[in-house]
Amino acid sequence: MNNYASPFDADEGAAEILTEDALSFWRPPPRLPMDEWAEKYFAHAKDGVFKPIGYQREILRVMGDRSTKNVTFLKAARTGMTMMMSIAAVYYASVDPLEVALLQKTGDDCNGVGADLIDPAFANCPETAKLLATTATRDSLTHKVLGNGASLKILAANSPRSLRRHDVDILMLDELDGYEVTSEGSAADLAEARTRNSLRKKVIAGSTPTREDVSEIYARWLRSDQRHYFVPCPHCQGEQTIEFESLYLVGHDKETGEELFKRADLVTKGYYDSLTHRHTVMECACCKERISERHKAQMVESGRWVAQNPEVEDHAGFHVSTLLSPFPEASWTILISEFAEKRASIERLMTFKNTVLGQIWSDSTTKLSAEDLMKRSGDFSLDAIPESVLLITAGVDVQADRAEIIYIGWSQEGPIYILGHKKVYGDPTGGLWPALDAELKNTYQHPLGHKIGVAATCIDSGAFTSHVYRYCAGKQGRNIYAIKGASGQRPLWSDSKATNTQGAKLYIVGSDTGKETWVHRLTISDPNEPGYVHFSGPGLPREDDTLFQQFLAEVRMVALKGGQLKEFWKPRQGVRSEGMDCVVYALSAREALAPNWEHLRDKLTAKHQKQQKTKRKSYDFSDLD
């Protein structure tokens, strides 16, 4: 037996080692799931590291798998979704040599994402930095070409030219509902068309939603498997989603020290401010125990995604609320404070629902009828004012032979009351105005003892403009304002720069916003909830339902006009609009005021107490006689 070792054997072994070393340089690293890859390699500008939150892990894994062709997340703010988009972009450009495009709303947004997220990720991670081409023209904030043949482009959704020029494999649409419709159509559709020739096509779309009937992200979400994040109760382990309505604000009354407990969606700003030592608990849907917010982080880490539409196989959808966020600025108590601050304004309440809860905004006024409103009638009027009403506003619509007036009574944070409807007849070019002035000077007995008058009045100047200006001139001390309605998304109340107003100060009323505010209030079904609308029984005509039909005179519609989705208000056939118009004007009059509710109540109560004291003195003296 020959045990002689040939020198060529050593050479062969060395050759194998050298070959393996050479190949390992070019061989890509093992393909990790995206969440693990991000934790190991991804770095960003803030602190240089990334650690996925519990709910982010499955989202990242699905974004990185090769079987799911569509991923949609209906998201709130402060949930890390743009970060995950950026991770996916870098992952696909680095791990898979694919053509990747990340769409942002504008060019400025593209530069911001490139500077804050993408560039630091490549610069701080050797695994990705070594893949970058060295020529400066191929490595910019918004366009990177890698040595493995992949490319990453950050494109502006408002630039049709840039969308046409690039074929892509992986398309990411960030804040989709914020894209404007371009001159060539939908930016999302234009970009998605560039994926048709790809064998590895994947479309990832994420956005905070907007309105139900115009939200593109919500339409995509409905086509997905609709996953919700379930967390375990620390007491009973029962699984449930975290809903705003399951949170309760706990605190102590500043005056009495009593511990109070109220559901989050019923908290008003006044109530929130009346408490000290505020904190929030969640009521378990299973065992009804209170769950302290200190358990939130662990609950979220232990949670899991559950599909509500599991038969859909190639389209994953995730709903992500800020209520899941572990960041300090997203504590439950802070979010309740934000809700309480915003709930009085429909525009701000809509923003809260979209950006904090990640929910679409919808209304159901098309299902309401005049009969539904008449069922809300109560035994109150201008002659029998509810005790909680501390402020009255009026809205006036001028017609060819009359002025129509709606009076609204306002409580501090509770329901509102349609106190009455009046018609003042006269010629708007002459005799109407003294009669209207006398009507608006009327005062009404308040149950607290004092008489209450109209605090603010808005008069539409769309008809008989010069006569409205002439009447309103010099009456700002009585808060009587000439107004002009303007459509579109604008504030309910704003100044006008108009100067040719004959001495009157003109204000602009966002008529669409006012109608939105009104119809939203009509959808509130709980009589005790802030914003609920009560209608006067004796103060509104009951001969027929004409006025109540007018309260629903218009419905909000959406239509494609000039290649763009436009919202507009459409009159109901055969229904006059004075009732709804007057309500909007009275609502806007409230916006002109900044009432001190305690002062208003004290003023009424002090007068009442003085009257009662005078009566007692009179009784005592007569008794001495």
Coordinates of C-alpha atoms in Angstrom, one line a residue:
M1 CA 0.0 0.0 0.0
N2 CA 1.5 3.3 -1.1
N3 CA 0.9 6.1 1.5
Y4 CA 2.9 8.6 -0.5
A5 CA 1.1 12.0 -0.7
S6 CA 1.5 13.7 -4.0
P7 CA 2.3 17.5 -3.9
F8 CA -0.4 17.9 -6.5
D9 CA -3.0 16.8 -3.8
A10 CA -2.0 19.9 -1.7
D11 CA -2.2 22.0 -4.8
E12 CA -5.7 20.7 -5.5
G13 CA -6.9 21.4 -2.0
A14 CA -5.5 24.9 -2.1
A15 CA -7.1 25.5 -5.4
E16 CA -10.5 24.5 -4.0
I17 CA -10.0 26.9 -1.2
L18 CA -9.0 29.7 -3.5
T19 CA -11.9 29.0 -5.8
E20 CA -14.4 29.0 -2.9
D21 CA -13.0 32.3 -1.7
A22 CA -13.2 33.8 -5.1
L23 CA -16.8 32.6 -5.6
S24 CA -17.8 33.8 -2.1
F25 CA -16.9 37.3 -3.0
W26 CA -19.5 37.3 -5.8
R27 CA -22.0 35.0 -4.2
P28 CA -24.9 37.0 -2.7
P29 CA -25.4 36.5 1.1
P30 CA -28.1 34.2 2.2
R31 CA -31.6 35.6 1.5
L32 CA -33.0 36.8 4.8
P33 CA -36.7 37.6 5.4
M34 CA -37.0 41.4 5.1
D35 CA -37.6 42.0 8.8
E36 CA -34.5 40.1 9.7
W37 CA -32.5 41.8 7.0
A38 CA -33.7 45.2 8.1
E39 CA -32.7 44.5 11.7
K40 CA -29.3 43.4 10.6
Y41 CA -28.4 45.8 7.8
F42 CA -30.8 48.8 7.6
A43 CA -29.6 52.1 9.1
H44 CA -31.4 55.5 9.0
A45 CA -30.5 59.0 9.9
K46 CA -32.1 59.3 13.3
D47 CA -30.2 56.8 15.4
G48 CA -28.5 54.5 12.8
V49 CA -30.4 51.3 13.8
F50 CA -33.8 49.8 13.1
K51 CA -35.7 47.4 15.3
P52 CA -39.1 46.3 14.0
I53 CA -42.1 46.9 16.2
G54 CA -44.3 43.8 16.7
Y55 CA -46.9 44.7 14.0
Q56 CA -44.2 45.6 11.5
R57 CA -42.6 42.2 11.3
E58 CA -45.2 40.4 9.3
I59 CA -45.8 43.4 7.1
L60 CA -42.1 43.5 6.2
R61 CA -42.0 39.7 5.6
V62 CA -45.0 39.9 3.2
M63 CA -43.5 42.9 1.4
G64 CA -40.3 40.8 0.9
D65 CA -41.8 37.5 -0.2
R66 CA -42.1 36.5 -3.8
S67 CA -45.6 35.1 -3.8
T68 CA -47.7 38.1 -2.8
K69 CA -48.1 40.4 -5.8
N70 CA -50.0 43.2 -4.1
V71 CA -49.6 44.6 -0.6
T72 CA -51.8 47.4 0.7
F73 CA -51.7 49.1 4.1
L74 CA -54.4 51.4 5.3
K75 CA -52.4 53.4 7.7
A76 CA -52.3 56.1 10.3
A77 CA -49.5 58.5 11.0
R78 CA -46.7 57.7 13.5
T79 CA -46.7 54.0 12.6
G80 CA -43.4 53.8 10.7
M81 CA -44.9 53.0 7.3
T82 CA -42.7 55.4 5.2
M83 CA -39.7 53.8 7.0
M84 CA -40.9 50.3 5.9
M85 CA -41.4 51.5 2.3
S86 CA -37.8 52.7 2.4
I87 CA -36.6 49.4 3.8
A88 CA -38.4 47.6 1.1
A89 CA -36.8 49.8 -1.6
V90 CA -33.3 49.3 -0.3
Y91 CA -33.9 45.5 0.2
Y92 CA -35.1 44.9 -3.3
A93 CA -32.3 47.0 -4.8
S94 CA -29.7 45.1 -2.7
V95 CA -30.9 41.5 -2.2
D96 CA -32.7 41.1 -5.5
P97 CA -31.3 42.8 -8.6
L98 CA -34.6 44.4 -9.6
E99 CA -35.8 47.7 -10.9
V100 CA -37.4 49.5 -8.0
A101 CA -39.5 52.7 -8.0
L102 CA -40.7 54.5 -4.9
L103 CA -43.4 57.2 -5.6
Q104 CA -43.7 60.3 -3.5
K105 CA -46.2 63.0 -3.8
T106 CA -43.8 65.8 -5.0
G107 CA -40.2 66.3 -6.0
D108 CA -39.5 67.9 -2.5
D109 CA -40.9 64.7 -0.9
C110 CA -38.6 62.6 -3.1
N111 CA -35.5 64.6 -2.0
G112 CA -36.6 64.4 1.6
V113 CA -37.0 60.6 1.6
G114 CA -33.7 60.3 -0.3
A115 CA -31.8 62.4 2.2
D116 CA -33.4 61.2 5.4
L117 CA -33.9 57.5 4.7
I118 CA -32.4 56.1 1.5
D119 CA -28.9 57.7 1.5
P120 CA -28.1 56.9 5.2
A121 CA -29.2 53.3 4.6
F122 CA -26.7 52.9 1.8
A123 CA -24.0 54.9 3.4
N124 CA -24.1 53.2 6.8
C125 CA -24.5 49.7 5.6
P126 CA -21.4 48.0 4.0
E127 CA -23.6 45.3 2.5
T128 CA -25.4 47.9 0.4
A129 CA -22.8 50.6 0.0
K130 CA -20.4 48.3 -1.9
L131 CA -23.0 47.7 -4.5
L132 CA -23.3 51.4 -5.5
A133 CA -21.8 52.4 -8.8
T134 CA -18.9 54.9 -8.3
T135 CA -19.8 57.5 -10.9
A136 CA -21.6 60.5 -9.4
T137 CA -24.1 60.6 -12.2
R138 CA -25.4 57.2 -11.2
D139 CA -25.7 57.9 -7.4
S140 CA -28.0 60.8 -6.5
L141 CA -30.6 61.4 -3.8
T142 CA -33.3 60.1 -6.0
H143 CA -31.6 57.7 -8.5
K144 CA -29.2 54.9 -7.6
V145 CA -27.7 52.3 -9.9
L146 CA -26.1 49.3 -8.2
G147 CA -23.3 47.1 -9.3
N148 CA -25.6 44.1 -9.2
G149 CA -27.7 45.5 -12.1
A150 CA -30.5 46.8 -9.9
S151 CA -31.7 50.4 -9.7
L152 CA -33.7 52.4 -7.3
K153 CA -35.6 55.5 -8.4
I154 CA -37.6 57.9 -6.2
L155 CA -40.2 59.5 -8.5
A156 CA -42.6 62.3 -8.1
A157 CA -46.3 61.4 -8.6
N158 CA -47.0 64.8 -10.1
S159 CA -44.6 64.3 -13.0
P160 CA -46.2 62.2 -15.8
R161 CA -43.0 62.4 -17.8
S162 CA -41.0 60.7 -15.1
L163 CA -43.6 58.0 -14.7
R164 CA -43.6 57.2 -18.4
R165 CA -39.9 56.8 -18.7
H166 CA -39.2 54.0 -16.3
D167 CA -40.1 50.3 -16.4
V168 CA -40.1 48.8 -13.0
D169 CA -40.4 45.4 -11.2
I170 CA -41.2 46.6 -7.7
L171 CA -43.5 49.6 -7.4
M172 CA -44.1 51.4 -4.1
L173 CA -46.9 54.0 -3.8
D174 CA -46.4 56.0 -0.6
E175 CA -49.3 58.2 0.6
L176 CA -51.4 57.2 -2.4
D177 CA -54.4 59.2 -1.5
G178 CA -52.4 62.4 -1.6
Y179 CA -51.5 62.1 -5.3
E180 CA -53.0 64.6 -7.6
V181 CA -54.5 63.4 -10.8
T182 CA -52.0 64.5 -13.5
S183 CA -52.8 65.9 -17.0
E184 CA -52.5 62.3 -18.3
G185 CA -54.6 60.6 -15.6
S186 CA -54.0 58.8 -12.3
A187 CA -50.4 58.8 -11.3
A188 CA -50.8 55.4 -9.7
D189 CA -52.3 54.0 -12.9
L190 CA -49.5 55.5 -15.0
A191 CA -46.8 54.0 -12.7
E192 CA -48.5 50.6 -12.4
A193 CA -48.6 50.4 -16.2
R194 CA -44.8 50.3 -16.2
T195 CA -44.8 47.0 -14.3
R196 CA -46.8 45.0 -16.9
N197 CA -43.7 43.5 -18.6
S198 CA -42.1 42.4 -15.4
L199 CA -42.0 38.7 -14.4
R200 CA -41.4 39.8 -10.8
K201 CA -44.1 42.5 -10.6
K202 CA -45.1 43.6 -7.1
V203 CA -47.1 46.6 -6.1
I204 CA -46.9 47.9 -2.6
A205 CA -49.3 50.7 -1.7
G206 CA -49.7 52.6 1.6
S207 CA -51.6 55.7 2.6
T208 CA -53.6 57.4 5.3
P209 CA -57.2 57.2 3.9
T210 CA -59.5 60.1 3.1
R211 CA -63.2 60.0 2.2
E212 CA -64.9 56.7 1.6
D213 CA -66.0 57.5 -1.9
V214 CA -62.7 59.0 -3.2
S215 CA -60.1 57.1 -1.3
E216 CA -57.9 55.0 -3.6
I217 CA -56.2 53.2 -0.8
Y218 CA -59.5 52.2 0.8
A219 CA -60.7 50.8 -2.6
R220 CA -57.5 48.7 -2.8
W221 CA -57.9 47.6 0.9
L222 CA -61.4 46.3 0.1
R223 CA -59.8 44.0 -2.5
S224 CA -57.2 42.6 -0.1
D225 CA -57.4 39.9 2.6
Q226 CA -58.0 42.7 5.1
R227 CA -55.8 41.8 8.1
H228 CA -56.3 43.4 11.5
Y229 CA -53.8 43.2 14.4
F230 CA -55.1 41.3 17.4
V231 CA -53.4 41.7 20.8
P232 CA -53.7 39.5 23.9
C233 CA -55.3 40.8 27.1
P234 CA -52.7 40.6 30.0
H235 CA -55.4 39.4 32.3
C236 CA -57.3 36.7 30.4
Q237 CA -55.2 36.3 27.2
G238 CA -58.3 37.0 25.1
E239 CA -57.4 38.4 21.6
Q240 CA -58.8 41.6 20.3
T241 CA -58.0 44.7 18.3
I242 CA -57.3 48.0 20.0
E243 CA -60.3 50.3 19.2
F244 CA -60.6 54.0 20.2
E245 CA -64.0 53.2 21.7
S246 CA -62.5 50.6 24.0
L247 CA -60.3 53.2 25.7
Y248 CA -61.3 55.1 28.8
L249 CA -59.9 58.3 30.2
V250 CA -59.4 58.2 34.0
G251 CA -58.7 61.2 36.1
H252 CA -59.7 63.2 39.2
D253 CA -62.1 66.1 39.2
K254 CA -60.1 69.3 39.9
E255 CA -62.8 70.6 42.3
T256 CA -64.1 67.5 44.1
G257 CA -61.2 65.1 43.8
E258 CA -63.6 62.4 42.7
E259 CA -62.2 59.8 40.3
L260 CA -64.0 59.9 36.9
F261 CA -64.1 57.4 34.1
K262 CA -65.3 58.2 30.5
R263 CA -65.1 56.4 27.2
A264 CA -62.6 58.1 24.8
D265 CA -65.0 58.9 22.0
L266 CA -67.2 60.8 24.5
V267 CA -64.5 63.0 26.0
T268 CA -64.8 66.7 25.2
K269 CA -62.1 69.4 25.7
G270 CA -63.8 70.8 28.7
Y271 CA -64.1 67.5 30.4
Y272 CA -60.4 66.7 29.6
D273 CA -59.3 70.0 31.1
S274 CA -61.4 69.5 34.2
L275 CA -59.3 66.4 35.3
T276 CA -56.0 66.0 37.0
H277 CA -53.8 62.9 37.2
R278 CA -55.1 61.8 33.8
H279 CA -54.3 58.3 32.5
T280 CA -55.9 55.9 30.1
V281 CA -57.0 52.3 30.4
M282 CA -58.4 49.9 27.8
E283 CA -61.5 47.7 28.6
C284 CA -60.9 44.1 27.6
A285 CA -63.5 42.9 25.1
C286 CA -63.4 39.5 26.7
C287 CA -63.1 39.8 30.4
K288 CA -64.0 43.5 30.8
E289 CA -61.0 44.1 33.0
R290 CA -59.2 47.4 32.8
I291 CA -55.8 47.2 31.0
S292 CA -53.2 49.9 31.9
E293 CA -51.4 51.5 29.1
R294 CA -48.1 50.3 30.6
H295 CA -49.1 46.9 29.1
K296 CA -49.4 48.2 25.6
A297 CA -45.8 47.6 24.4
Q298 CA -45.9 44.0 25.5
M299 CA -49.4 43.4 24.0
V300 CA -48.3 44.8 20.7
E301 CA -45.1 42.7 20.7
S302 CA -47.2 39.6 21.4
G303 CA -49.9 40.3 18.8
R304 CA -50.7 38.7 15.5
W305 CA -52.3 39.6 12.2
V306 CA -55.6 37.9 11.4
A307 CA -57.1 38.1 7.9
Q308 CA -60.8 38.9 7.7
N309 CA -61.0 38.1 4.0
P310 CA -58.7 35.0 3.9
E311 CA -60.0 33.6 0.6
V312 CA -57.9 36.4 -1.2
E313 CA -54.5 34.8 -1.8
D314 CA -52.3 37.2 -3.7
H315 CA -53.2 40.6 -2.1
A316 CA -52.3 41.2 1.6
G317 CA -53.9 44.2 3.3
F318 CA -53.0 45.6 6.7
H319 CA -54.9 48.2 8.8
V320 CA -52.5 50.0 11.1
S321 CA -53.7 52.5 13.7
T322 CA -51.7 54.9 15.8
L323 CA -53.2 53.2 18.8
L324 CA -50.6 50.5 18.2
S325 CA -47.7 52.9 18.2
P326 CA -45.2 52.6 21.0
F327 CA -43.8 56.1 20.6
P328 CA -44.3 58.5 23.5
E329 CA -46.1 61.1 21.3
A330 CA -48.7 58.4 20.5
S331 CA -49.7 57.5 24.0
W332 CA -53.4 56.8 24.4
T333 CA -53.8 59.8 26.7
I334 CA -52.2 62.2 24.2
L335 CA -54.4 60.8 21.4
I336 CA -57.6 61.3 23.5
S337 CA -56.4 64.9 24.2
E338 CA -56.0 65.4 20.4
F339 CA -59.5 64.0 19.8
A340 CA -61.1 66.2 22.4
E341 CA -59.3 69.3 20.9
K342 CA -60.4 68.5 17.3
R343 CA -63.9 67.1 17.8
A344 CA -65.6 70.5 17.6
S345 CA -64.4 71.0 14.1
I346 CA -65.6 68.6 11.3
E347 CA -62.4 69.3 9.3
R348 CA -60.2 68.5 12.2
L349 CA -62.3 65.5 13.4
M350 CA -61.9 64.1 9.8
T351 CA -58.2 64.6 10.0
F352 CA -58.1 62.8 13.4
K353 CA -60.0 59.8 12.0
N354 CA -57.9 59.6 8.9
T355 CA -54.4 60.2 10.4
V356 CA -54.8 58.7 13.9
L357 CA -57.2 55.9 13.5
G358 CA -56.4 55.1 9.9
Q359 CA -60.1 55.1 9.0
I360 CA -62.0 56.5 6.1
W361 CA -64.4 59.3 6.6
S362 CA -68.0 58.6 5.6
D363 CA -71.5 59.9 6.1
S364 CA -74.9 58.3 5.8
T365 CA -77.1 61.4 5.2
T366 CA -78.4 59.9 1.9
K367 CA -80.3 57.4 4.2
L368 CA -81.9 60.2 6.3
S369 CA -85.4 61.5 5.6
A370 CA -87.4 64.4 6.7
E371 CA -89.5 62.0 8.9
D372 CA -86.3 60.9 10.7
L373 CA -85.5 64.5 11.6
M374 CA -89.1 65.2 12.7
K375 CA -88.8 62.3 15.2
R376 CA -86.1 64.3 17.0
S377 CA -88.6 67.1 17.9
G378 CA -88.6 68.3 21.5
D379 CA -90.8 70.5 23.6
F380 CA -88.6 73.6 23.4
S381 CA -88.4 76.8 21.3
L382 CA -87.3 80.4 21.5
D383 CA -90.1 80.8 24.1
A384 CA -89.0 77.8 26.1
I385 CA -85.2 77.6 25.8
P386 CA -83.4 74.6 27.2
E387 CA -81.3 75.4 30.3
S388 CA -78.1 74.1 28.8
V389 CA -78.4 76.6 25.9
L390 CA -76.0 79.5 26.7
L391 CA -75.6 81.0 23.2
I392 CA -77.9 81.7 20.2
T393 CA -76.8 82.3 16.6
A394 CA -78.9 83.1 13.6
G395 CA -78.5 82.5 9.9
V396 CA -80.4 84.7 7.4
D397 CA -81.2 84.0 3.8
V398 CA -82.6 86.9 1.7
Q399 CA -85.2 86.2 -0.9
A400 CA -87.1 88.5 -3.2
D401 CA -90.0 89.2 -0.8
R402 CA -88.6 88.0 2.6
A403 CA -85.8 87.0 4.8
E404 CA -85.8 83.5 6.3
I405 CA -84.1 82.9 9.7
I406 CA -82.9 79.8 11.5
Y407 CA -82.0 80.1 15.2
I408 CA -79.6 77.6 16.7
G409 CA -79.0 77.2 20.5
W410 CA -75.6 76.2 21.6
S411 CA -74.6 74.4 24.8
Q412 CA -71.0 74.3 26.0
E413 CA -70.1 70.9 24.6
G414 CA -73.3 69.0 24.2
P415 CA -76.1 68.8 21.6
I416 CA -77.3 71.7 19.5
Y417 CA -80.9 72.9 19.3
I418 CA -82.7 74.2 16.3
L419 CA -84.8 76.7 18.3
G420 CA -86.9 78.2 15.6
H421 CA -87.6 79.3 12.0
K422 CA -89.1 82.6 11.1
K423 CA -89.9 84.5 7.9
V424 CA -89.8 88.3 7.9
Y425 CA -91.6 89.7 4.9
G426 CA -90.7 92.9 3.1
D427 CA -88.9 94.4 0.1
P428 CA -85.1 93.7 0.3
T429 CA -84.6 97.0 -1.5
G430 CA -86.4 98.9 1.2
G431 CA -88.8 98.0 4.0
L432 CA -87.4 94.5 4.9
W433 CA -84.5 95.8 6.9
P434 CA -86.2 97.6 9.8
A435 CA -88.4 94.6 10.3
L436 CA -85.5 92.2 10.2
D437 CA -83.5 94.5 12.6
A438 CA -86.4 94.4 15.1
E439 CA -86.6 90.7 14.9
L440 CA -82.9 90.2 15.5
K441 CA -83.1 92.5 18.6
N442 CA -85.7 90.3 20.3
T443 CA -84.6 88.7 23.6
Y444 CA -86.0 85.5 25.1
Q445 CA -86.6 84.3 28.7
H446 CA -83.9 81.9 29.8
P447 CA -84.8 79.3 32.5
L448 CA -81.9 80.6 34.7
G449 CA -83.7 83.9 35.0
H450 CA -82.1 86.4 32.6
K451 CA -83.2 87.1 29.0
I452 CA -80.9 86.0 26.3
G453 CA -80.6 87.5 22.8
V454 CA -78.9 86.5 19.5
A455 CA -75.1 86.6 20.0
A456 CA -74.2 86.6 16.3
T457 CA -75.9 86.7 12.9
C458 CA -74.7 85.9 9.4
I459 CA -76.6 87.3 6.4
D460 CA -75.9 86.0 3.0
S461 CA -74.9 88.7 0.6
G462 CA -75.3 86.6 -2.6
A463 CA -78.6 88.3 -3.4
F464 CA -79.4 92.0 -3.0
T465 CA -75.7 92.5 -2.2
S466 CA -75.5 96.3 -1.8
H467 CA -78.6 96.3 0.5
V468 CA -77.1 93.6 2.7
Y469 CA -73.9 95.5 3.0
R470 CA -75.7 98.7 3.8
Y471 CA -77.7 97.0 6.6
C472 CA -74.6 95.2 8.1
A473 CA -72.4 98.3 8.1
G474 CA -71.7 99.5 11.6
K475 CA -73.3 96.5 13.2
Q476 CA -70.2 94.5 14.1
G477 CA -70.7 95.5 17.7
R478 CA -73.9 93.3 17.6
N479 CA -71.9 90.6 15.7
I480 CA -74.1 91.0 12.6
Y481 CA -72.0 90.0 9.5
A482 CA -72.3 90.0 5.8
I483 CA -71.1 86.8 4.4
K484 CA -70.4 85.2 1.0
G485 CA -70.3 81.5 0.4
A486 CA -67.4 79.8 -1.3
S487 CA -67.2 76.2 -2.4
G488 CA -64.3 73.8 -2.1
Q489 CA -62.2 72.7 0.8
R490 CA -61.8 75.9 2.8
P491 CA -62.4 76.9 6.4
L492 CA -65.9 77.5 7.5
W493 CA -65.1 81.1 8.6
S494 CA -62.4 83.4 7.2
D495 CA -61.8 87.0 6.4
S496 CA -62.3 88.6 3.0
K497 CA -60.1 91.2 1.4
A498 CA -63.0 92.8 -0.4
T499 CA -63.1 96.6 0.1
N500 CA -66.1 97.7 -1.9
T501 CA -68.6 96.7 0.7
Q502 CA -70.1 100.0 1.7
G503 CA -68.6 100.0 5.1
A504 CA -69.6 96.4 6.0
K505 CA -67.0 93.8 6.9
L506 CA -67.4 90.8 4.6
Y507 CA -66.5 87.3 5.7
I508 CA -66.1 84.2 3.6
V509 CA -68.1 81.1 4.6
G510 CA -66.8 77.7 3.4
S511 CA -70.2 76.5 2.2
D512 CA -69.1 72.9 1.5
T513 CA -67.4 72.7 4.9
G514 CA -70.6 74.0 6.5
K515 CA -72.7 71.5 4.7
E516 CA -70.3 68.7 5.7
T517 CA -70.5 69.9 9.3
W518 CA -74.3 69.9 9.3
V519 CA -74.8 66.5 7.7
H520 CA -72.2 65.0 9.9
R521 CA -74.1 66.2 13.0
L522 CA -77.3 64.7 11.6
T523 CA -75.7 61.3 11.5
I524 CA -75.0 61.4 15.2
S525 CA -77.6 59.1 16.7
D526 CA -77.0 59.4 20.4
P527 CA -79.0 62.3 21.9
N528 CA -76.4 62.8 24.6
E529 CA -73.4 62.9 22.3
P530 CA -71.8 66.3 21.5
G531 CA -73.0 67.6 18.2
Y532 CA -76.4 65.8 18.2
V533 CA -79.1 67.9 16.7
H534 CA -82.5 68.5 18.4
F535 CA -85.4 70.1 16.6
S536 CA -88.0 72.3 18.2
G537 CA -91.5 71.0 18.2
P538 CA -93.4 74.2 18.6
G539 CA -90.8 76.4 17.0
L540 CA -90.8 74.8 13.5
P541 CA -93.7 74.5 11.1
R542 CA -95.5 71.1 11.3
E543 CA -98.1 71.6 8.6
D544 CA -96.0 69.5 6.3
D545 CA -92.4 68.3 6.1
T546 CA -91.2 71.1 3.7
L547 CA -88.7 72.7 6.1
F548 CA -87.4 69.4 7.2
Q549 CA -86.8 68.4 3.6
Q550 CA -84.9 71.7 3.2
F551 CA -82.6 70.6 6.0
L552 CA -81.6 67.8 3.7
A553 CA -81.7 69.9 0.5
E554 CA -78.3 68.8 -0.9
V555 CA -76.2 65.6 -1.0
R556 CA -72.5 65.3 -1.5
M557 CA -71.5 63.6 -4.8
V558 CA -68.3 62.6 -6.5
A559 CA -67.9 62.6 -10.2
L560 CA -65.1 62.5 -12.8
K561 CA -64.7 66.0 -14.3
G562 CA -61.8 66.9 -16.6
G563 CA -60.0 63.7 -15.8
Q564 CA -60.2 64.3 -12.0
L565 CA -62.5 63.2 -9.2
K566 CA -64.4 66.2 -8.0
E567 CA -66.6 66.4 -4.9
F568 CA -69.7 68.7 -5.1
W569 CA -73.0 69.2 -3.5
K570 CA -76.1 68.4 -5.6
P571 CA -79.6 69.8 -4.8
R572 CA -82.3 67.2 -4.3
Q573 CA -84.9 67.5 -7.1
G574 CA -87.8 69.7 -6.2
V575 CA -86.5 70.7 -2.8
R576 CA -85.7 74.3 -1.9
S577 CA -82.5 75.0 -0.1
E578 CA -83.3 77.9 2.3
G579 CA -83.4 75.7 5.4
M580 CA -80.0 74.1 4.8
D581 CA -78.5 77.5 3.8
C582 CA -79.7 79.2 6.9
V583 CA -78.4 76.4 9.1
V584 CA -74.9 76.8 7.5
Y585 CA -75.0 80.5 8.1
A586 CA -76.0 80.0 11.7
L587 CA -73.2 77.4 12.1
S588 CA -70.7 79.9 10.6
A589 CA -71.9 82.6 13.0
R590 CA -70.8 80.4 15.9
E591 CA -67.3 80.2 14.3
A592 CA -67.1 84.0 14.6
L593 CA -67.3 83.8 18.4
A594 CA -64.9 82.7 21.1
P595 CA -67.4 82.3 24.0
N596 CA -66.4 82.2 27.6
W597 CA -69.0 79.6 28.7
E598 CA -68.4 80.0 32.4
H599 CA -68.9 83.8 32.0
L600 CA -72.1 83.3 30.1
R601 CA -73.5 80.9 32.6
D602 CA -72.4 83.0 35.5
K603 CA -74.1 86.1 33.9
L604 CA -77.4 84.2 33.6
T605 CA -77.1 82.7 37.0
A606 CA -76.1 85.9 38.8
K607 CA -79.1 87.7 37.4
H608 CA -81.3 84.8 38.4
Q609 CA -80.0 84.8 41.9
K610 CA -80.4 88.5 42.2
Q611 CA -84.1 88.3 41.2
Q612 CA -84.6 85.4 43.6
K613 CA -83.0 87.4 46.4
T614 CA -85.2 90.4 45.7
K615 CA -88.3 88.2 45.9
R616 CA -87.2 86.7 49.2
K617 CA -86.6 90.1 50.7
S618 CA -90.0 91.3 49.6
Y619 CA -91.6 88.2 51.2
D620 CA -89.8 88.8 54.5
F621 CA -90.8 92.4 54.8
S622 CA -94.5 91.7 54.1
D623 CA -94.3 89.0 56.7
L624 CA -93.0 91.5 59.4
D625 CA -96.0 93.7 58.7

